Amino acid sequence: MSVSSNALAARRREKFRLRREMLMLETMTNAEESVGPLREKLKHVKSRHDDLEEMLTSLALKHETLLTQATALRDQSLRQQADFDNFRKRTQKEKEQIRTAAAENAVANLLPVIDNFDRALASSQTAMDTEALRKGVQMVATQLQNILQGQGLEPIQIDDSTSFDPTLHEAVSIEERTDVPDQHIINVMLPGYKFGDRVLRPAMVTVARNVAPAHAPQNEPTPSENSADEPDSSSGEENN
């Protein structure tokens, strides 16, 4: 082989090497250009990851705090419920004690009345004095009324000037009268009673009605349906 042939082959190899190096350099340059955005994106992802890690840590702390508060509130609610149950039981027991004490007091106040009734019954078997017996029974009745009034029972007061009041009275019968004002009560068949502001029993009464020339009053009382079951007017008390 001649020297010129060797030199030509050497130049070709050098040229090939240079071309390969240029291709490698070009490839590396292109790779560097494409990796740059990826590095920026990776940097952004890492920053976002760090933010999420911090947020997750904060949420975990808040979760622990809320869990602790929820546990404390639940324990407080259970204690309050237990306190309320104890208060309700204690209040119920106190009410029962008050009710029992009131009943005992009422019964104790009635014992003298029972004693006087027994004495009146015993004397009625031997005594011939009916007036004395009547006074004894009257005394017992007065004593019983005083005890009941002391407990809050009040009779519904009715006199000659009392007009019919449907909230206090019940008209058992109506009589046409000209000597008594219209709708005035003329007879009490059964007394009524109040306990405080409550009407325990309305008074059963007879009401006067004047003969109206034209129209009867629209609020005129009407006899109750159970008037047939009430005592006859001749057995009731006359107004004082």
CSV table of N, CA and C in Angstrom, one decimal, residues 2 15 21 26 36 41 44 52 77 90 103 106 108 113 171 190 202 205 218 234 237:
chain,number,residue,atom,x,y,z
A,2,SER,N,0.5,2.2,-0.8
A,2,SER,CA,1.3,3.4,-0.9
A,2,SER,C,1.0,4.4,0.2
A,15,LYS,N,-12.0,12.3,9.6
A,15,LYS,CA,-13.2,13.0,9.2
A,15,LYS,C,-14.4,12.3,9.9
A,21,GLU,N,-18.1,13.0,16.6
A,21,GLU,CA,-18.1,13.9,17.7
A,21,GLU,C,-19.0,15.0,17.6
A,26,GLU,N,-23.9,17.6,19.0
A,26,GLU,CA,-25.2,18.1,18.7
A,26,GLU,C,-26.3,17.4,19.5
A,36,GLY,N,-33.7,21.0,30.0
A,36,GLY,CA,-33.9,22.2,30.8
A,36,GLY,C,-35.4,22.4,31.3
A,41,LYS,N,-39.7,21.8,35.4
A,41,LYS,CA,-40.9,21.1,35.8
A,41,LYS,C,-40.7,20.3,37.1
A,44,HIS,N,-40.6,22.5,40.0
A,44,HIS,CA,-42.0,22.9,40.4
A,44,HIS,C,-42.7,21.8,41.1
A,52,LEU,N,-47.4,20.4,49.8
A,52,LEU,CA,-48.4,19.4,50.2
A,52,LEU,C,-48.0,18.7,51.4
A,77,SER,N,-70.5,16.3,77.6
A,77,SER,CA,-71.9,16.0,77.3
A,77,SER,C,-72.4,14.9,78.2
A,90,ARG,N,-83.6,13.8,91.5
A,90,ARG,CA,-83.7,14.5,92.8
A,90,ARG,C,-84.9,15.4,92.8
A,103,ALA,N,-100.0,16.0,101.7
A,103,ALA,CA,-101.1,15.0,101.9
A,103,ALA,C,-101.2,14.7,103.4
A,106,ALA,N,-102.6,17.6,105.3
A,106,ALA,CA,-104.0,17.8,105.1
A,106,ALA,C,-104.8,16.7,105.9
A,108,ALA,N,-103.7,15.2,108.6
A,108,ALA,CA,-103.5,15.6,110.0
A,108,ALA,C,-104.5,16.6,110.4
A,113,VAL,N,-111.6,16.9,112.7
A,113,VAL,CA,-112.9,16.8,112.1
A,113,VAL,C,-113.5,15.4,112.3
A,171,ALA,N,-126.3,27.4,84.8
A,171,ALA,CA,-127.8,27.6,84.9
A,171,ALA,C,-128.5,26.2,84.8
A,190,LEU,N,-126.5,24.2,94.2
A,190,LEU,CA,-125.3,23.5,94.6
A,190,LEU,C,-124.2,24.5,94.6
A,202,PRO,N,-118.4,24.7,89.1
A,202,PRO,CA,-119.3,25.9,89.0
A,202,PRO,C,-120.5,25.8,89.9
A,205,VAL,N,-127.1,27.0,89.6
A,205,VAL,CA,-128.0,28.1,90.0
A,205,VAL,C,-129.3,28.1,89.2
A,218,GLN,N,-129.1,37.8,73.8
A,218,GLN,CA,-128.4,36.7,73.2
A,218,GLN,C,-127.5,35.9,74.1
A,234,SER,N,-136.1,23.3,95.7
A,234,SER,CA,-136.6,23.4,97.1
A,234,SER,C,-135.7,22.9,98.1
A,237,GLU,N,-130.0,26.0,98.9
A,237,GLU,CA,-129.9,27.2,99.8
A,237,GLU,C,-130.5,28.4,99.1
